[in-house]
Short mmCIF file of C-alpha atoms (C1' of nucleotides) in Angstrom, two decimals:
data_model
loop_
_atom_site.label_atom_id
_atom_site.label_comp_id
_atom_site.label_asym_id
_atom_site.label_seq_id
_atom_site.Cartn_x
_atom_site.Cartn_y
_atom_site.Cartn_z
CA UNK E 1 107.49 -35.76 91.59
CA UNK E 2 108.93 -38.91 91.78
CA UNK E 3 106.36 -40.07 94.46
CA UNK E 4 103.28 -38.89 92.22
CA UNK E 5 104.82 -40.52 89.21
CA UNK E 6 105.24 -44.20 90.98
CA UNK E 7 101.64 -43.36 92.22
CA UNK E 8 99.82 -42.69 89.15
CA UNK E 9 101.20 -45.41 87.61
CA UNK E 10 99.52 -47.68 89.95
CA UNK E 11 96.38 -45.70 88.53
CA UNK E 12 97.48 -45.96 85.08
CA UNK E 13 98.37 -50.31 85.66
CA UNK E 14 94.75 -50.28 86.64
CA UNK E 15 93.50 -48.60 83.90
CA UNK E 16 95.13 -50.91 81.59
CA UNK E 17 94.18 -53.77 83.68
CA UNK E 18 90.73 -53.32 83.87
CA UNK E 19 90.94 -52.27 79.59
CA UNK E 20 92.68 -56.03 79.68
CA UNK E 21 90.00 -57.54 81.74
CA UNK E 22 86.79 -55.91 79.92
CA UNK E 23 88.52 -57.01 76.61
CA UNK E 24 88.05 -60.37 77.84
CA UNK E 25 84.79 -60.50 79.09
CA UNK E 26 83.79 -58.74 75.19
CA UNK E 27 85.39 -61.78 74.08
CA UNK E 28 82.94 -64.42 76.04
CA UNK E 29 80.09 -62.19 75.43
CA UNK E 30 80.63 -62.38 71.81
CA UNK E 31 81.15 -65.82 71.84
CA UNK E 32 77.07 -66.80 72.37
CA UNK E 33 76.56 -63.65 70.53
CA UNK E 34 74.78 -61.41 73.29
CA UNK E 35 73.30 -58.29 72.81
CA UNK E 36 74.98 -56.02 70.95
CA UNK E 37 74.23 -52.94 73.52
CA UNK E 38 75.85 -54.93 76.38
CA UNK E 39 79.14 -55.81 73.77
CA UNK E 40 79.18 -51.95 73.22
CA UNK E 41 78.78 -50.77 76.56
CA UNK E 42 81.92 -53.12 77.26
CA UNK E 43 83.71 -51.56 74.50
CA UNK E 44 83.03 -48.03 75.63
CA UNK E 45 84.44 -49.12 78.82
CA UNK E 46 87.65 -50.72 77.36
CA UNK E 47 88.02 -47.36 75.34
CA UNK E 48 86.96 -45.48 78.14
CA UNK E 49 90.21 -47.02 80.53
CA UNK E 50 92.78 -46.58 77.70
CA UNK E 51 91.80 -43.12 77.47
CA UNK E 52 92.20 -42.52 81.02
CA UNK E 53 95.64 -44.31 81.04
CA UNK E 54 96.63 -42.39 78.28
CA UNK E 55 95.85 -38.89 79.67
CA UNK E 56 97.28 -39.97 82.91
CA UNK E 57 100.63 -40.40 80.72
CA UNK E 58 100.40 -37.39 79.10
CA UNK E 59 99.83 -35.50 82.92
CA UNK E 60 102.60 -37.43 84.08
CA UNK E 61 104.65 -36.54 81.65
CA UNK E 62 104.16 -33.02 82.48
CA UNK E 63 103.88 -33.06 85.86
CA UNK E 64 108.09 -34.45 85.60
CA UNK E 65 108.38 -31.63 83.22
CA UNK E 66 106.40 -28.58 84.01
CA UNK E 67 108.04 -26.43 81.58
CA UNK E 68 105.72 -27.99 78.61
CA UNK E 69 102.59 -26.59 80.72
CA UNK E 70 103.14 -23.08 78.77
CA UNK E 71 102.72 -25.37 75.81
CA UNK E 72 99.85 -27.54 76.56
CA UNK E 73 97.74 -24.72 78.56
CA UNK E 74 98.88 -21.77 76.92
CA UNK E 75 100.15 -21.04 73.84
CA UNK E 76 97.55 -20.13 70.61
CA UNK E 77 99.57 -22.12 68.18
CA UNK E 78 98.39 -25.50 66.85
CA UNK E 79 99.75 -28.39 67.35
CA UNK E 80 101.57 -27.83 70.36
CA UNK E 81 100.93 -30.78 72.05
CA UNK E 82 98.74 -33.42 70.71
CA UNK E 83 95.39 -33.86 71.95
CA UNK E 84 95.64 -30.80 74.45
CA UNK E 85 93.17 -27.76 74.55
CA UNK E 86 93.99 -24.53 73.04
CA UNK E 87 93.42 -20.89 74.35
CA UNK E 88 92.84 -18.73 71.55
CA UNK E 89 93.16 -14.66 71.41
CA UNK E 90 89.96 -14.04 73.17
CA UNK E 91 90.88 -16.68 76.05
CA UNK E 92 88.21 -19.42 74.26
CA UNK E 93 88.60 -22.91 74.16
CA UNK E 94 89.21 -24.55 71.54
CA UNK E 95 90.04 -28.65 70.81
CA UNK E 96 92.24 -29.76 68.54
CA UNK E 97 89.78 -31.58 66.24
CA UNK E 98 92.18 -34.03 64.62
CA UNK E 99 93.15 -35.50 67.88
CA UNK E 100 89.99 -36.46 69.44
CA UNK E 101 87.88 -40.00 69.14
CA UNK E 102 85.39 -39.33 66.22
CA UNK E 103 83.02 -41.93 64.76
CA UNK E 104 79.92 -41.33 62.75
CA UNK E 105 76.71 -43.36 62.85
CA UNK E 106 73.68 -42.82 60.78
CA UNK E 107 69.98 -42.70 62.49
CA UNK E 108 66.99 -42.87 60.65
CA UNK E 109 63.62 -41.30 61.86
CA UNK E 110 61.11 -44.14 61.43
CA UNK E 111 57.45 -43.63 61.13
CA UNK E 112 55.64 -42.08 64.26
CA UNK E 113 59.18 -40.96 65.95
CA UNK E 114 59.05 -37.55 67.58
CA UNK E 115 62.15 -35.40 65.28
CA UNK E 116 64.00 -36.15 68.74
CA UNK E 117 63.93 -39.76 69.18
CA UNK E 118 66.58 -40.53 67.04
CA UNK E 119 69.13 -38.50 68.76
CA UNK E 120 67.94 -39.50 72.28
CA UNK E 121 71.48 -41.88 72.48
CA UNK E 122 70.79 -41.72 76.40
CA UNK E 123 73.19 -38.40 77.26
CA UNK E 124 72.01 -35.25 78.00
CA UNK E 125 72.83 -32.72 74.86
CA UNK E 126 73.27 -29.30 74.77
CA UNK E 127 72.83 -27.57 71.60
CA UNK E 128 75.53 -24.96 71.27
CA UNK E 129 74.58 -24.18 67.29
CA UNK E 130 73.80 -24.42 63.62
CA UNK E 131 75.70 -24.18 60.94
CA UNK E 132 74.46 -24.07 57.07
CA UNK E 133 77.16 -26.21 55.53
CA UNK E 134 77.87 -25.97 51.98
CA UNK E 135 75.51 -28.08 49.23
CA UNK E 136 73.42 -29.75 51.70
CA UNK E 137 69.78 -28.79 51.81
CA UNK E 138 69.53 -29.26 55.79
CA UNK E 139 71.65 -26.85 58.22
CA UNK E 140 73.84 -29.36 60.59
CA UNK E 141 72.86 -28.76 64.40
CA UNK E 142 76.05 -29.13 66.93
CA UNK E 143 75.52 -30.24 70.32
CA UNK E 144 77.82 -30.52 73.56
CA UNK E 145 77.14 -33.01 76.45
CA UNK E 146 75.39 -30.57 79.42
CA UNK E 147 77.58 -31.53 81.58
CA UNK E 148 80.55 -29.89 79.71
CA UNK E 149 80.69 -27.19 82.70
CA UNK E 150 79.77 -29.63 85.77
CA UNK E 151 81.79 -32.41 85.45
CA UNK E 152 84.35 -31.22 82.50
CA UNK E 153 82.88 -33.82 79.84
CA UNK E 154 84.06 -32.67 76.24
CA UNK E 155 81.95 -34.94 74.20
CA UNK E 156 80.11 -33.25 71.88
CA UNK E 157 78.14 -33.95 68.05
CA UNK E 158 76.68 -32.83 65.05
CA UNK E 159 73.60 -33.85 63.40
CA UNK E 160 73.27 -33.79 60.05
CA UNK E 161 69.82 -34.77 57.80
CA UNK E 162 70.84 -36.05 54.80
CA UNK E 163 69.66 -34.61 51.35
CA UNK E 164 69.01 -37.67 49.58
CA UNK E 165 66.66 -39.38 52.36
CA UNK E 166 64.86 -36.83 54.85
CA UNK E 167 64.23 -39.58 57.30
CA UNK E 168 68.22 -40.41 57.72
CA UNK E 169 70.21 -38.19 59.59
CA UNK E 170 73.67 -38.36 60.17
CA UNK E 171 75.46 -38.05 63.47
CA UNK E 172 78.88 -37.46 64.07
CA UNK E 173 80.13 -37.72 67.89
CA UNK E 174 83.46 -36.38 69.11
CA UNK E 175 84.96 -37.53 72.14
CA UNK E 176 83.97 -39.77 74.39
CA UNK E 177 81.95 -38.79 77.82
CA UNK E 178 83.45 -38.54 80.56
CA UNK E 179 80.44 -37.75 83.00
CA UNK E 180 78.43 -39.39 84.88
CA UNK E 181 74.59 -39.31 83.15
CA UNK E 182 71.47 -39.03 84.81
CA UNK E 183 68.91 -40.24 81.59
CA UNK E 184 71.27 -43.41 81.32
CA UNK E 185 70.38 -44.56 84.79
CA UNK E 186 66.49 -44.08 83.61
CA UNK E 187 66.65 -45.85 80.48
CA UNK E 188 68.48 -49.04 81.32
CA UNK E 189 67.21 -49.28 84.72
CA UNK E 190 69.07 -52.17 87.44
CA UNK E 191 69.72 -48.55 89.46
CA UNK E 192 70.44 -48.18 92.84
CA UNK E 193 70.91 -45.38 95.65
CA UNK E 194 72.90 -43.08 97.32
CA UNK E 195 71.73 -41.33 100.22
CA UNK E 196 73.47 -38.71 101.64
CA UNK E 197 73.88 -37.04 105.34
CA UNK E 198 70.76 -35.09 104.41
CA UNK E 199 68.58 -37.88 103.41
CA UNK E 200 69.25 -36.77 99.90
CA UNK E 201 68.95 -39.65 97.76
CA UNK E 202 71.41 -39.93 94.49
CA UNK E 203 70.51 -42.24 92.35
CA UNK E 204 73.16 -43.89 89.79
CA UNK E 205 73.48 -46.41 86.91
CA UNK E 206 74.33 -50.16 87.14
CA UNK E 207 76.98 -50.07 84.77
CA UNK E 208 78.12 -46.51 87.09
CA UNK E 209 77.89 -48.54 89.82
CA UNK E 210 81.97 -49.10 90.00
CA UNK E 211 82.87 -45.60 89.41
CA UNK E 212 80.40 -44.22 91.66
CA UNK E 213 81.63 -46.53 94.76
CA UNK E 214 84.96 -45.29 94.27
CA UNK E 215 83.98 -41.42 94.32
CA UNK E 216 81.99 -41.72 97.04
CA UNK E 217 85.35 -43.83 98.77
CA UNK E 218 87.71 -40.51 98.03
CA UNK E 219 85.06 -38.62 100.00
CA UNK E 220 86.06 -40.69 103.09
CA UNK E 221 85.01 -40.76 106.09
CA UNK E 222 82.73 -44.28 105.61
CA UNK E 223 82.28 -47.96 107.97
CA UNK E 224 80.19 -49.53 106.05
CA UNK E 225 77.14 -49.84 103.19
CA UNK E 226 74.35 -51.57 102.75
CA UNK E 227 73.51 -54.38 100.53
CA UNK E 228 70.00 -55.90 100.02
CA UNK E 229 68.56 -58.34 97.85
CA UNK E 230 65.12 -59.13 96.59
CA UNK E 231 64.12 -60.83 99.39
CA UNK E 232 64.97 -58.43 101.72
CA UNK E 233 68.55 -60.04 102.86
CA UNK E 234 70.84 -57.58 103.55
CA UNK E 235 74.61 -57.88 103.63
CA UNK E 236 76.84 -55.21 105.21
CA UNK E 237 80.24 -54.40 103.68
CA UNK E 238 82.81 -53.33 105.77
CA UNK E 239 84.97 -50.45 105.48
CA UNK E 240 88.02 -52.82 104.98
CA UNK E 241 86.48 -54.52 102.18
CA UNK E 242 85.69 -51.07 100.58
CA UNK E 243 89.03 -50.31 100.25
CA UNK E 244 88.91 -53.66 98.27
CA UNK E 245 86.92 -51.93 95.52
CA UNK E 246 89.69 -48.97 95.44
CA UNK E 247 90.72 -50.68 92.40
CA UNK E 248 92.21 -48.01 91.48
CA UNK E 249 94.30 -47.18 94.17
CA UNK E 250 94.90 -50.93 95.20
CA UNK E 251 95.53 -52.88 92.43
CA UNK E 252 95.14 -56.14 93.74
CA UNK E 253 94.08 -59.59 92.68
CA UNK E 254 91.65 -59.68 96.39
CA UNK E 255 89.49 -56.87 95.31
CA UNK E 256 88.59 -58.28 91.88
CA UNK E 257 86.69 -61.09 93.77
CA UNK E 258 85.42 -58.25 95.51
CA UNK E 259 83.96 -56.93 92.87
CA UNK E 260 83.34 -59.92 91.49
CA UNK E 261 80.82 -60.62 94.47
CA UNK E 262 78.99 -57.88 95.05
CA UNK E 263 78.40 -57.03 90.79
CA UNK E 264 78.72 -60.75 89.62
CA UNK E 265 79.69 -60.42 86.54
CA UNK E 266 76.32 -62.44 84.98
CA UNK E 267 74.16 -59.80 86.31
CA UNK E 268 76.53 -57.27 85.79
CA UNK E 269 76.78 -57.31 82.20
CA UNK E 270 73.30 -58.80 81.60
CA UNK E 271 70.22 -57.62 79.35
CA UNK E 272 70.04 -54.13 80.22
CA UNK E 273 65.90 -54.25 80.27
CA UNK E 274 65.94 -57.07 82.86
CA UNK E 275 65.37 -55.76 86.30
CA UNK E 276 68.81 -56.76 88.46
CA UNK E 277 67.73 -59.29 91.12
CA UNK E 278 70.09 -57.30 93.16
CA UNK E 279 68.92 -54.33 94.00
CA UNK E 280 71.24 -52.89 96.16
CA UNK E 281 70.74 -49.64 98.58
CA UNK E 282 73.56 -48.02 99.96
CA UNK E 283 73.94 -45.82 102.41
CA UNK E 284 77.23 -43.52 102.35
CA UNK E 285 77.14 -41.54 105.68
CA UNK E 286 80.15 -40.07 104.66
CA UNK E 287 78.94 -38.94 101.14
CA UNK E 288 78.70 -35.11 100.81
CA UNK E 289 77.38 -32.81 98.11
CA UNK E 290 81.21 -31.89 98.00
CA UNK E 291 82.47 -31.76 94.21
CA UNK E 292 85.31 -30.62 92.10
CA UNK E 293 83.01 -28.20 90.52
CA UNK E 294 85.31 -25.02 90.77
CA UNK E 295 88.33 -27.30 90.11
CA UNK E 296 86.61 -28.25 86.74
CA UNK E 297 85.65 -24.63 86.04
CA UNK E 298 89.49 -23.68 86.47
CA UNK E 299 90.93 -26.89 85.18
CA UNK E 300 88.37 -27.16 82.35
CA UNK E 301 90.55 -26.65 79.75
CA UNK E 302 93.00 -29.28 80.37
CA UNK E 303 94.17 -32.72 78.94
CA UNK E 304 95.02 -33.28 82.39
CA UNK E 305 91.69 -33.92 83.81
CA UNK E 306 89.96 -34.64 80.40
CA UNK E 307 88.67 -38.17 80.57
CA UNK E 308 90.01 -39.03 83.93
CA UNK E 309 86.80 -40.12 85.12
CA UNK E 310 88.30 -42.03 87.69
CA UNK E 311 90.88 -40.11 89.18
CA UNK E 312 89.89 -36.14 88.73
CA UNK E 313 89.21 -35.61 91.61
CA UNK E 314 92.46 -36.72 93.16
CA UNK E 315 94.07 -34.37 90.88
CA UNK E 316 91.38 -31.52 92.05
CA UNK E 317 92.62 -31.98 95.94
CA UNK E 318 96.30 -32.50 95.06
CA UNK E 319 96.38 -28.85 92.95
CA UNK E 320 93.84 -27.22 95.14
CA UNK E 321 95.75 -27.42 98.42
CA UNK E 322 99.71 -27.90 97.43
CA UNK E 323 100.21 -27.12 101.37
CA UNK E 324 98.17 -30.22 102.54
CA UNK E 325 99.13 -32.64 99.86
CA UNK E 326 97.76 -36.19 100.27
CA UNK E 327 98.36 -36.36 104.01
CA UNK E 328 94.77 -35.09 104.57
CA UNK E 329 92.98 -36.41 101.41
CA UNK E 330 93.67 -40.01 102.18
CA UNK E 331 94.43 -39.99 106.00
CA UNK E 332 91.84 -43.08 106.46
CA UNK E 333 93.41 -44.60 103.53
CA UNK E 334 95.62 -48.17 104.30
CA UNK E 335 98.25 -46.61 102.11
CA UNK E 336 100.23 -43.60 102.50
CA UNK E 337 101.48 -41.19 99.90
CA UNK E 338 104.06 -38.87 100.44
CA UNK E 339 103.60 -34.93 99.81
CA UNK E 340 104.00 -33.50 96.35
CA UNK E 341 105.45 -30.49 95.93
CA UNK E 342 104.09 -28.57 92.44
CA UNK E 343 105.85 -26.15 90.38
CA UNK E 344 104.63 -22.52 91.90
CA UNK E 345 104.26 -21.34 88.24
CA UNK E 346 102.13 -24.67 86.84
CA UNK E 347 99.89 -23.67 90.22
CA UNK E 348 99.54 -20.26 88.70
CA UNK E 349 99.30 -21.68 85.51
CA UNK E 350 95.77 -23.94 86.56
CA UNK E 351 94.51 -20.58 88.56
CA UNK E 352 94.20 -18.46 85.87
CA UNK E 353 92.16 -20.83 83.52
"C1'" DG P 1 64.86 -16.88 87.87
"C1'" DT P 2 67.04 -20.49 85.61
"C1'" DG P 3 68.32 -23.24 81.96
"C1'" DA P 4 67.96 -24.17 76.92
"C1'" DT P 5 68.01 -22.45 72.20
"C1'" DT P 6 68.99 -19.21 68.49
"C1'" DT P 7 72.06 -16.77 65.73
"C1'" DG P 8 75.65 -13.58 64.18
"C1'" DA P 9 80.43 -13.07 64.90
"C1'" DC P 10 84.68 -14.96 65.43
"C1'" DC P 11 88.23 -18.67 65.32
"C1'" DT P 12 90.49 -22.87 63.43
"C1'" DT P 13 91.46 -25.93 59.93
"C1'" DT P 14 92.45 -27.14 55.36
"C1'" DA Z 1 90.34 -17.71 51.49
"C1'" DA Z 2 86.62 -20.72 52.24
"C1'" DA Z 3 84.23 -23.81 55.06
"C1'" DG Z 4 83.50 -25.95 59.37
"C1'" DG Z 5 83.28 -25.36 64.32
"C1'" DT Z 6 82.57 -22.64 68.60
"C1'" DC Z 7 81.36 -18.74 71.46
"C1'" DA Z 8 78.31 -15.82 73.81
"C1'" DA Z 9 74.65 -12.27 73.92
"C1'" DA Z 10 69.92 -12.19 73.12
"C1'" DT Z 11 65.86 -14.56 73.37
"C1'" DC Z 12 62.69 -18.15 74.62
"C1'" DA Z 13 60.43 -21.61 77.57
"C1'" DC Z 14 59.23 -23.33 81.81
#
DNA sequence: GTGATTTGACCTTT
DNA sequence: AAAGGTCAAATCAC
């Protein structure tokens, strides 16, 4: 335990790091006053990295103390750990509502707008249901992000029309995403691509561009990728420097100019409709369709992988296999982490979700 | 056939 | 106990 704990809190330094470092580049961009969707996509980000250092506390914590699992994963009662999912009588879900991020924002449906438009916020919705609520005219509509079962995101909202104007609506989010979106990618454009063994192309989102690198890195097994530029110049990264970009596993002052080179942080965090004069085309040999899906179907009700967007599915391969800990996982790795054994019942604990 | 929506029932919160 | 929130079977749309 003591090995994981020293480990994740080179994650959890990173996390608070990188929350550190976006704070500061919100600071210069508000300084000249630039756009307010690139301010808020870096303060979803710092929010983002504090949540994920957070929840990494809160698994750490039990991971040194397994004997609050029964509380966190399964006891009915409320409040029996803060933030943590419940299981109820009939084995459902359910969040403790208090505890999770919730802001409101209010949308109005302007002349010519499709009904949809307004609530088009760029992540993919599922609507779960409808609810008449008491003395408003206009039922309130509750969506979940789709990829609630995929990739374990437990955002979800509720629309409300208002009764006074017909044209404002009301939406209420709660919890912040924790997937990876496909529409995003569309809307602001500066993508790029993945291409797999297969020739299967995946494409993902500037601003997804980090976390993306660093999935694709845990799937191991890589030399090199591909970078090309507008005019066709093409620089080659090598594996060593990839490791660079394993901020979160390195946390080292190198691989910030790493980053700082291949996403400079001008084009980076520019306009989102400008087209990136860096369009960049990688090609992960090594990246497989492998995911965490049937960890995330087990594990879906837990704190433990809620929000760790960066580091699930280390979690997923450390749980899945307790006989193979780490060893295998990060063999290629320049860093070595020594095997974790887990608390038979917490195992049997995780299985049974 | 698959994924999204609808809707009544059930659960949690206050 | 009432109201809000979620689940899941039935239904719909593609």
């Amino acid at each position: 335990m003591e090995k994981v704990g020293s480990w994740d809190r080179k994650i959890v330094i990173n996390e608070l790091t990188q929350g550190r470092d976006l704070a500061t580049e919100l600071k210069n961009q508000l300084q000249p006053a630039k756009s307010r969707e690139s301010c808020g996509y870096l303060v979803e980000k710092i929010l983002s990295s504090y949540d994920n250092a957070l929840s990494l506390l809160n698994c750490m914590a039990l991971l040194e103390n397994p004997s609050q699992i029964n509380g966190l994963l399964g006891s009915a009662s409320p409040g029996s750990s803060e933030g943590s999912d419940l299981i109820d009588s009939k084995n459902h879900v359910t969040k403790e509502r208090k505890t999770l991020a919730k802001w409101s924002e209010q949308v109005r449906l302007g002349s010519g707008t499709r009904l949809e438009d307004p609530f088009d916020d760029g992540y993919n919705w599922r609507k779960y249901g409808q609810k008449v609520i008491l003395r408003a005219k206009f039922p309130r509509a509750y969506y979940r992000c789709t990829h609630r079962n995929t990739q374990g995101c437990l955002a979800t909202k509720h629309v409300q029309r208002t009764d006074e104007d017909t044209s404002l609506f009301e939406v209420t989010y709660t919890g912040r995403h924790s997937c990876i979106q496909e529409s995003l990618k569309q809307k602001r454009g500066n993508s790029l691509m993945l291409k797999n063994d297969g020739g299967e192309k995946k494409e993902i989102q500037r601003h997804e561009r980090h976390s993306c690198i660093q999935e694709s890195l845990r799937q191991k097994k890589g030399n090199s990728l591909m970078l090309k530029n507008d005019g066709g110049e093409k620089k080659e990264i090598q594996r060593h420097e990839v490791h660079q970009e394993m901020i979160i596993l390195k946390n080292e002052t190198q691989e910030l100019d790493t980053k700082k080179e291949i996403f400079s942080s001008s084009e980076f965090f520019s306009e989102p409709v400008k087209e990136s004069n860096f369009s960049a085309s990688y090609s992960f040999p090594f990246l497989s369709s492998a995911t965490s899906e049937s960890y995330f179907s087990r594990m879906n009700n837990s704190e433990c992988h809620h929000n760790l967007q960066t580091s699930e599915s280390y979690f997923t391969e450390i749980i899945s296999d307790p006989t193979s800990v780490a060893s295998s996982t990060f063999e290629d790795l320049d860093f070595s982490i020594d095997p974790v054994i887990f608390d038979p019942k917490f195992l049997e604990t995780v299985e049974h979700l």
